[in-house]
Amino acid sequence: MSRRIRWGVRLALLVGLFAYFAIAGRAFLSTGNLYTLGEGFAMIGIIAIGVAVTMLAGEFDLSIGAIASTGGMIALMAGEDSTWVGVAAGAAFGVTVGLLNGVLVGYLRMQSMVVTVGMLVAVSGLGAELTDGSGEPLDNFDLSAGVVEAIGEVFSIRSLTTLAVIGVVGLVLTWTRIGRDVRAVGSDRRAAAVNGVSEPRVMITVFVFSGLCGGVGGSLLAYSLAYAQADFSGGLNILLPAVTAAVIGGVGLAGGVGTARGVFFGSVTMTVLSNGLGSVAASAAVISLSTGGLLLLIVFLDAQEKALGRRLSERRLLRTRAGP
Amino acid sequence: MTARLSGVDVQSLVFRGVVLAVAVIGSIAVDGFADVDNLRALLSSIAIVGIVALGLVFVTISGNLFILSIGATMAVSSVIFAALVGDLGIVPALVATIGAGAVIGLVQGVIVGRFSGDPIITTIAVGSVILGFGQVFAGGDTIRAGRDVSVLRSDVLDVIPIEGLVFIVMAVVAYVLLTWSRFGAFVRLTGENREAARIAGVPVVGCTIVCYAIAAAAAALAAAFLSARAGQGRLDVGIGMDFDAIAVLLVAGVAVTGGRGSVVNVALGALFIGMVANILAVLGEDYATQLFARGIIVLLALIAAGVAGRLRKDQS
């Protein structure tokens, strides 16, 4: 599939969903619901961009959802009087875990799936201990009100933060050396090493970044809800829509492929889908089925495309060998 | 090669030494740990996660990391068992539940093995789909078991809990299968180097599919036991089970790149995590602290595996 067709399909999906819910849903296009969409996007988007950056480098951060839920607890515990202190604490927690992930993957050369799933278990365990297995409430409602306050009717601090993060990632990926290095390591590790790219440095960068996204996203979410819930699913409920958003946005599962713009579109699509299903009063079953089904479809297409590419390059190879 | 093998052996020996040490120290220093009743409770508690982990190890050794749909598979299986047991009776319902689990695994095996879907993303997605079906099927309610299923939570010959016996039998079967059978050799080869295995004539796709079917069937069996314990099937049965089982594999040091891994260590891994939790419980600590302790153990195991792997690479 050419790039233009891919973008066409993606836009059609988004516009189609949007149009359907605008017609079928109750009050889908009201200002209030646009604000709600923004709040949904804030969480999906910031987690999606974090995990997408690790995917770009050919790795995967399974622990980001757990970092978000435990980071949210830490934020509310440290920042009972100040949102800044809380978010900083949540962010510092995310960066620490990310650094550990990065060192294990980059310097000790372990598989990122293994490292991050272990980190997920460890971080969830910490979260359970911090809240005694229940949850952490925020008593200072003024702080919560500040975080959820609407800016320009439909935005909030949270959605603007996510937009800013995605924008910055877009700039960094296109214009800076580290951005090009991340992509280079993700598409061809050996070639990147030959060209002097430091793989450990790239690994530290991407995992610290995804930890940061998890920490900040989780902290802001916890403030907006004035509550951080103990999470026994290991953050999978947070991870699933975000990963789906990233792959809908064209981030490849094999590394090296993807853009911040794509992640933005994917996140908006996922937000519209889950919010819209709510507005047409779909059951939990329909939401699980459609999110999972959509992700499965994309995995399938991605694999088919890879297989097609392999066949094409084999044919090309045969032709060169048989050449004149 | 020798260096690598000895590296693995050292890692495995250290692990077994630690397990033994915890068992010995627990029996001597903790009042009530070595009581027969407590040991029975311990076996019963590690049996469930042990059964799941012994199934999962097939997928891991065949080179496909983990399954993240185990929780969803268990949720649906517990509901299926509870719904069927009234009309069919216990044994047929068990068989049907395990069969349903095998089918769920088979589907994932086909997607990963035949269509080269990414193993992690595929199983996350399938997990969500299965849970969706489960919600349609159960309608958000708990399903009461239609007959008395207390036989599944009784002790065999008044000594050993039935799920504990199943766990031990499964460990033996898994050991024999993976160590001595042709199928086991195929699984190892597939995990070590898929492409080389294919060229050598190993049916890699079939192997992958069977491994997924085994893993999901084992999860379904474990869910049936949980269902029997509660006398009902519920969709929240398997929550967190994915990570319980993965934690066992990480602690046991199963090579997650595939190809090698010891069934004995997996069984010991379940025992180890179970013992630590049990000792904490006997000492009066709550479930949250047990999870925290498990997290620390997994973190230490990860770092140890990383350092050991690095040393091995430097040696060779």
GROMACS .gro file of N, CA and C in nm, chain A residues 55 60 62 100 104 106-111 113-122 124-126 128-129 132-133 232-234 236 239-240 243 247 253 284-289 291-293 295-296 299-300 303-304 306-307 310, chain B residues 65-66 68 111 115-118 120-126 128-133 135-136 239-244 246-247 250 256-257 286-292 294-296 298-299 301-303 305-307 309-310 313:
model
  330
   55MET      N    1   0.866   0.199   2.021
   55MET     CA    2   0.843   0.113   1.903
   55MET      C    3   0.926   0.160   1.785
   60PHE      N    4   0.979  -0.211   2.289
   60PHE     CA    5   0.841  -0.195   2.333
   60PHE      C    6   0.840  -0.174   2.483
   62LEU      N    7   0.618  -0.224   2.778
   62LEU     CA    8   0.493  -0.279   2.834
   62LEU      C    9   0.461  -0.218   2.970
  100LEU      N   10   1.594   0.272   3.449
  100LEU     CA   11   1.627   0.132   3.480
  100LEU      C   12   1.598   0.043   3.359
  104LEU      N   13   1.888  -0.168   3.147
  104LEU     CA   14   1.880  -0.313   3.128
  104LEU      C   15   1.874  -0.348   2.979
  106GLY      N   16   1.963  -0.132   2.715
  106GLY     CA   17   2.073  -0.075   2.638
  106GLY      C   18   2.209  -0.133   2.674
  107TYR      N   19   2.239  -0.138   2.802
  107TYR     CA   20   2.374  -0.180   2.842
  107TYR      C   21   2.384  -0.330   2.867
  108LEU      N   22   2.278  -0.391   2.927
  108LEU     CA   23   2.286  -0.534   2.953
  108LEU      C   24   2.226  -0.616   2.839
  109ARG      N   25   2.181  -0.544   2.732
  109ARG     CA   26   2.134  -0.611   2.610
  109ARG      C   27   2.023  -0.713   2.636
  110MET      N   28   1.928  -0.679   2.722
  110MET     CA   29   1.817  -0.771   2.742
  110MET      C   30   1.703  -0.732   2.650
  111GLN      N   31   1.612  -0.828   2.626
  111GLN     CA   32   1.497  -0.798   2.542
  111GLN      C   33   1.402  -0.703   2.614
  113MET      N   34   1.081  -0.651   2.589
  113MET     CA   35   0.955  -0.710   2.634
  113MET      C   36   0.974  -0.776   2.771
  114VAL      N   37   1.087  -0.844   2.787
  114VAL     CA   38   1.115  -0.914   2.912
  114VAL      C   39   1.138  -0.815   3.025
  115VAL      N   40   1.224  -0.717   2.997
  115VAL     CA   41   1.258  -0.618   3.099
  115VAL      C   42   1.132  -0.543   3.143
  116THR      N   43   1.055  -0.496   3.044
  116THR     CA   44   0.943  -0.409   3.081
  116THR      C   45   0.826  -0.487   3.142
  117VAL      N   46   0.811  -0.614   3.106
  117VAL     CA   47   0.703  -0.690   3.171
  117VAL      C   48   0.743  -0.716   3.317
  118GLY      N   49   0.871  -0.739   3.342
  118GLY     CA   50   0.917  -0.755   3.480
  118GLY      C   51   0.900  -0.625   3.558
  119MET      N   52   0.932  -0.514   3.491
  119MET     CA   53   0.918  -0.384   3.556
  119MET      C   54   0.771  -0.357   3.587
  120LEU      N   55   0.684  -0.403   3.496
  120LEU     CA   56   0.540  -0.388   3.518
  120LEU      C   57   0.499  -0.458   3.648
  121VAL      N   58   0.548  -0.581   3.667
  121VAL     CA   59   0.515  -0.655   3.789
  121VAL      C   60   0.567  -0.581   3.912
  122ALA      N   61   0.692  -0.531   3.901
  122ALA     CA   62   0.753  -0.462   4.014
  122ALA      C   63   0.678  -0.333   4.047
  124SER      N   64   0.369  -0.245   3.964
  124SER     CA   65   0.234  -0.271   4.014
  124SER      C   66   0.240  -0.312   4.160
  125GLY      N   67   0.342  -0.391   4.195
  125GLY     CA   68   0.358  -0.433   4.334
  125GLY      C   69   0.378  -0.312   4.424
  126LEU      N   70   0.461  -0.219   4.379
  126LEU     CA   71   0.482  -0.096   4.456
  126LEU      C   72   0.351  -0.019   4.472
  128ALA      N   73   0.047  -0.138   4.470
  128ALA     CA   74  -0.039  -0.207   4.566
  128ALA      C   75   0.003  -0.174   4.709
  129GLU      N   76   0.136  -0.175   4.732
  129GLU     CA   77   0.188  -0.149   4.866
  129GLU      C   78   0.154  -0.006   4.911
  132ASP      N   79  -0.218   0.010   4.993
  132ASP     CA   80  -0.275  -0.106   5.061
  132ASP      C   81  -0.380  -0.175   4.976
  133GLY      N   82  -0.359  -0.171   4.845
  133GLY     CA   83  -0.447  -0.243   4.755
  133GLY      C   84  -0.580  -0.178   4.727
  232PHE      N   85  -0.494  -0.382   3.936
  232PHE     CA   86  -0.446  -0.520   3.940
  232PHE      C   87  -0.430  -0.580   3.801
  233SER      N   88  -0.461  -0.500   3.698
  233SER     CA   89  -0.445  -0.552   3.562
  233SER      C   90  -0.308  -0.517   3.506
  234GLY      N   91  -0.221  -0.462   3.590
  234GLY     CA   92  -0.088  -0.427   3.542
  234GLY      C   93  -0.089  -0.312   3.442
  236LEU      N   94  -0.284  -0.275   3.192
  236LEU     CA   95  -0.321  -0.315   3.055
  236LEU      C   96  -0.437  -0.233   3.002
  239LEU      N   97  -0.276   0.061   2.864
  239LEU     CA   98  -0.187   0.030   2.753
  239LEU      C   99  -0.263  -0.003   2.625
  240LEU      N  100  -0.370  -0.084   2.638
  240LEU     CA  101  -0.438  -0.134   2.519
  240LEU      C  102  -0.485  -0.024   2.423
  243VAL      N  103  -0.170   0.156   2.263
  243VAL     CA  104  -0.100   0.080   2.160
  243VAL      C  105  -0.184   0.077   2.033
  247VAL      N  106  -0.063   0.205   1.659
  247VAL     CA  107  -0.056   0.126   1.537
  247VAL      C  108  -0.159   0.173   1.433
  253LEU      N  109   0.518  -0.232   1.385
  253LEU     CA  110   0.551  -0.317   1.499
  253LEU      C  111   0.696  -0.361   1.495
  284ALA      N  112  -2.016  -0.261   2.756
  284ALA     CA  113  -1.874  -0.287   2.776
  284ALA      C  114  -1.825  -0.394   2.679
  285ALA      N  115  -1.914  -0.490   2.648
  285ALA     CA  116  -1.877  -0.598   2.557
  285ALA      C  117  -1.842  -0.542   2.420
  286VAL      N  118  -1.927  -0.451   2.370
  286VAL     CA  119  -1.904  -0.394   2.237
  286VAL      C  120  -1.772  -0.317   2.236
  287ILE      N  121  -1.744  -0.245   2.345
  287ILE     CA  122  -1.621  -0.166   2.351
  287ILE      C  123  -1.499  -0.259   2.348
  288SER      N  124  -1.500  -0.365   2.430
  288SER     CA  125  -1.389  -0.461   2.428
  288SER      C  126  -1.373  -0.524   2.291
  289LEU      N  127  -1.485  -0.568   2.234
  289LEU     CA  128  -1.480  -0.637   2.105
  289LEU      C  129  -1.426  -0.546   1.996
  291THR      N  130  -1.241  -0.257   2.024
  291THR     CA  131  -1.101  -0.218   2.041
  291THR      C  132  -1.008  -0.335   2.007
  292GLY      N  133  -1.037  -0.451   2.064
  292GLY     CA  134  -0.953  -0.568   2.040
  292GLY      C  135  -0.956  -0.609   1.895
  293GLY      N  136  -1.077  -0.609   1.837
  293GLY     CA  137  -1.092  -0.649   1.696
  293GLY      C  138  -1.013  -0.558   1.604
  295LEU      N  139  -0.749  -0.374   1.678
  295LEU     CA  140  -0.604  -0.397   1.695
  295LEU      C  141  -0.562  -0.526   1.623
  296LEU      N  142  -0.647  -0.628   1.636
  296LEU     CA  143  -0.617  -0.756   1.571
  296LEU      C  144  -0.611  -0.740   1.420
  299VAL      N  145  -0.282  -0.575   1.328
  299VAL     CA  146  -0.171  -0.671   1.341
  299VAL      C  147  -0.167  -0.760   1.218
  300PHE      N  148  -0.286  -0.805   1.178
  300PHE     CA  149  -0.300  -0.894   1.064
  300PHE      C  150  -0.252  -0.825   0.936
  303ALA      N  151   0.125  -0.777   0.936
  303ALA     CA  152   0.198  -0.901   0.907
  303ALA      C  153   0.189  -0.935   0.759
  304GLN      N  154   0.069  -0.917   0.701
  304GLN     CA  155   0.050  -0.947   0.559
  304GLN      C  156   0.142  -0.860   0.473
  306LYS      N  157   0.419  -0.718   0.564
  306LYS     CA  158   0.558  -0.761   0.582
  306LYS      C  159   0.586  -0.882   0.492
  307ALA      N  160   0.492  -0.978   0.492
  307ALA     CA  161   0.510  -1.099   0.411
  307ALA      C  162   0.517  -1.062   0.263
  310ARG      N  163   0.846  -0.917   0.184
  310ARG     CA  164   0.950  -1.018   0.178
  310ARG      C  165   0.948  -1.090   0.044
  389LEU      N  166   0.782  -1.545   2.351
  389LEU     CA  167   0.772  -1.463   2.472
  389LEU      C  168   0.656  -1.504   2.563
  390PHE      N  169   0.556  -1.417   2.574
  390PHE     CA  170   0.448  -1.440   2.669
  390PHE      C  171   0.313  -1.435   2.600
  392LEU      N  172  -0.051  -1.248   2.668
  392LEU     CA  173  -0.116  -1.151   2.757
  392LEU      C  174  -0.268  -1.165   2.753
  435ILE      N  175  -0.262  -1.720   1.434
  435ILE     CA  176  -0.230  -1.581   1.399
  435ILE      C  177  -0.079  -1.557   1.411
  439PHE      N  178   0.047  -1.656   1.041
  439PHE     CA  179   0.042  -1.523   0.979
  439PHE      C  180   0.144  -1.427   1.038
  440SER      N  181   0.240  -1.478   1.113
  440SER     CA  182   0.346  -1.398   1.176
  440SER      C  183   0.299  -1.270   1.243
  441GLY      N  184   0.187  -1.279   1.316
  441GLY     CA  185   0.145  -1.164   1.396
  441GLY      C  186   0.239  -1.147   1.514
  442ASP      N  187   0.260  -1.024   1.555
  442ASP     CA  188   0.345  -0.997   1.672
  442ASP      C  189   0.284  -1.067   1.794
  444ILE      N  190   0.304  -1.039   2.123
  444ILE     CA  191   0.250  -0.962   2.235
  444ILE      C  192   0.124  -0.886   2.196
  445ILE      N  193   0.133  -0.810   2.086
  445ILE     CA  194   0.018  -0.731   2.044
  445ILE      C  195  -0.100  -0.822   2.009
  446THR      N  196  -0.072  -0.933   1.941
  446THR     CA  197  -0.179  -1.026   1.905
  446THR      C  198  -0.253  -1.074   2.029
  447THR      N  199  -0.176  -1.115   2.132
  447THR     CA  200  -0.245  -1.172   2.248
  447THR      C  201  -0.314  -1.064   2.331
  448ILE      N  202  -0.261  -0.941   2.331
  448ILE     CA  203  -0.335  -0.832   2.399
  448ILE      C  204  -0.469  -0.813   2.329
  449ALA      N  205  -0.465  -0.809   2.195
  449ALA     CA  206  -0.587  -0.785   2.118
  449ALA      C  207  -0.687  -0.899   2.137
  450VAL      N  208  -0.637  -1.023   2.127
  450VAL     CA  209  -0.726  -1.138   2.143
  450VAL      C  210  -0.786  -1.138   2.284
  452SER      N  211  -0.869  -0.887   2.464
  452SER     CA  212  -0.980  -0.792   2.466
  452SER      C  213  -1.103  -0.850   2.397
  453VAL      N  214  -1.080  -0.918   2.284
  453VAL     CA  215  -1.192  -0.978   2.211
  453VAL      C  216  -1.259  -1.088   2.294
  454ILE      N  217  -1.176  -1.175   2.356
  454ILE     CA  218  -1.231  -1.284   2.437
  454ILE      C  219  -1.316  -1.229   2.550
  455LEU      N  220  -1.264  -1.124   2.615
  455LEU     CA  221  -1.336  -1.065   2.727
  455LEU      C  222  -1.470  -1.008   2.678
  456GLY      N  223  -1.468  -0.951   2.557
  456GLY     CA  224  -1.592  -0.900   2.497
  456GLY      C  225  -1.694  -1.011   2.483
  457PHE      N  226  -1.650  -1.125   2.426
  457PHE     CA  227  -1.740  -1.239   2.412
  457PHE      C  228  -1.790  -1.286   2.548
  459GLN      N  229  -1.831  -1.109   2.812
  459GLN     CA  230  -1.933  -1.016   2.863
  459GLN      C  231  -2.068  -1.039   2.797
  460VAL      N  232  -2.064  -1.069   2.666
  460VAL     CA  233  -2.189  -1.100   2.596
  460VAL      C  234  -2.251  -1.226   2.657
  563ILE      N  235  -0.808  -1.184   3.656
  563ILE     CA  236  -0.738  -1.055   3.659
  563ILE      C  237  -0.602  -1.068   3.723
  564GLY      N  238  -0.498  -1.022   3.653
  564GLY     CA  239  -0.364  -1.024   3.708
  564GLY      C  240  -0.294  -1.158   3.691
  565MET      N  241  -0.368  -1.261   3.645
  565MET     CA  242  -0.309  -1.393   3.632
  565MET      C  243  -0.195  -1.394   3.529
  566ASP      N  244  -0.210  -1.315   3.422
  566ASP     CA  245  -0.103  -1.306   3.322
  566ASP      C  246   0.030  -1.279   3.390
  567PHE      N  247   0.027  -1.182   3.480
  567PHE     CA  248   0.154  -1.136   3.538
  567PHE      C  249   0.199  -1.226   3.651
  568ASP      N  250   0.104  -1.296   3.717
  568ASP     CA  251   0.143  -1.396   3.815
  568ASP      C  252   0.229  -1.503   3.747
  570ILE      N  253   0.379  -1.486   3.445
  570ILE     CA  254   0.501  -1.432   3.384
  570ILE      C  255   0.607  -1.411   3.493
  571ALA      N  256   0.562  -1.365   3.610
  571ALA     CA  257   0.657  -1.345   3.721
  571ALA      C  258   0.727  -1.477   3.754
  574LEU      N  259   0.989  -1.541   3.490
  574LEU     CA  260   1.103  -1.449   3.503
  574LEU      C  261   1.192  -1.491   3.619
  580VAL      N  262   1.392  -1.620   2.774
  580VAL     CA  263   1.275  -1.567   2.704
  580VAL      C  264   1.301  -1.547   2.556
  581THR      N  265   1.424  -1.566   2.513
  581THR     CA  266   1.449  -1.565   2.369
  581THR      C  267   1.414  -1.700   2.308
  610ASP      N  268  -0.028  -0.811   5.474
  610ASP     CA  269  -0.145  -0.821   5.387
  610ASP      C  270  -0.105  -0.852   5.242
  611TYR      N  271  -0.207  -0.867   5.158
  611TYR     CA  272  -0.187  -0.905   5.019
  611TYR      C  273  -0.103  -0.803   4.944
  612ALA      N  274  -0.123  -0.673   4.975
  612ALA     CA  275  -0.048  -0.568   4.907
  612ALA      C  276   0.103  -0.586   4.929
  613THR      N  277   0.140  -0.618   5.053
  613THR     CA  278   0.281  -0.638   5.083
  613THR      C  279   0.336  -0.760   5.009
  614GLN      N  280   0.251  -0.863   4.996
  614GLN     CA  281   0.294  -0.981   4.920
  614GLN      C  282   0.323  -0.945   4.775
  615LEU      N  283   0.237  -0.862   4.716
  615LEU     CA  284   0.259  -0.819   4.578
  615LEU      C  285   0.387  -0.737   4.568
  616PHE      N  286   0.409  -0.653   4.666
  616PHE     CA  287   0.529  -0.568   4.669
  616PHE      C  288   0.655  -0.655   4.675
  618ARG      N  289   0.682  -0.962   4.581
  618ARG     CA  290   0.697  -1.031   4.453
  618ARG      C  291   0.762  -0.938   4.350
  619GLY      N  292   0.719  -0.810   4.353
  619GLY     CA  293   0.776  -0.713   4.260
  619GLY      C  294   0.926  -0.700   4.279
  620ILE      N  295   0.968  -0.693   4.404
  620ILE     CA  296   1.112  -0.679   4.432
  620ILE      C  297   1.187  -0.804   4.386
  622VAL      N  298   1.104  -1.009   4.146
  622VAL     CA  299   1.111  -1.010   4.000
  622VAL      C  300   1.218  -0.911   3.952
  623LEU      N  301   1.221  -0.794   4.015
  623LEU     CA  302   1.319  -0.692   3.976
  623LEU      C  303   1.461  -0.744   3.996
  625ALA      N  304   1.552  -1.057   4.009
  625ALA     CA  305   1.575  -1.166   3.914
  625ALA      C  306   1.614  -1.110   3.777
  626LEU      N  307   1.545  -1.002   3.737
  626LEU     CA  308   1.574  -0.938   3.609
  626LEU      C  309   1.719  -0.889   3.605
  627ILE      N  310   1.757  -0.815   3.711
  627ILE     CA  311   1.891  -0.759   3.714
  627ILE      C  312   1.994  -0.871   3.715
  629ALA      N  313   1.958  -1.175   3.593
  629ALA     CA  314   1.962  -1.237   3.461
  629ALA      C  315   2.040  -1.149   3.364
  630GLY      N  316   2.021  -1.016   3.375
  630GLY     CA  317   2.092  -0.924   3.286
  630GLY      C  318   2.241  -0.930   3.307
  631VAL      N  319   2.282  -0.926   3.433
  631VAL     CA  320   2.425  -0.929   3.464
  631VAL      C  321   2.485  -1.063   3.422
  633GLY      N  322   2.378  -1.264   3.190
  633GLY     CA  323   2.385  -1.269   3.043
  633GLY      C  324   2.504  -1.191   2.992
  634ARG      N  325   2.529  -1.075   3.053
  634ARG     CA  326   2.641  -0.991   3.011
  634ARG      C  327   2.775  -1.063   3.036
  637LYS      N  328   2.828  -1.329   2.778
  637LYS     CA  329   2.871  -1.274   2.649
  637LYS      C  330   3.018  -1.236   2.653
   0.00000   0.00000   0.00000
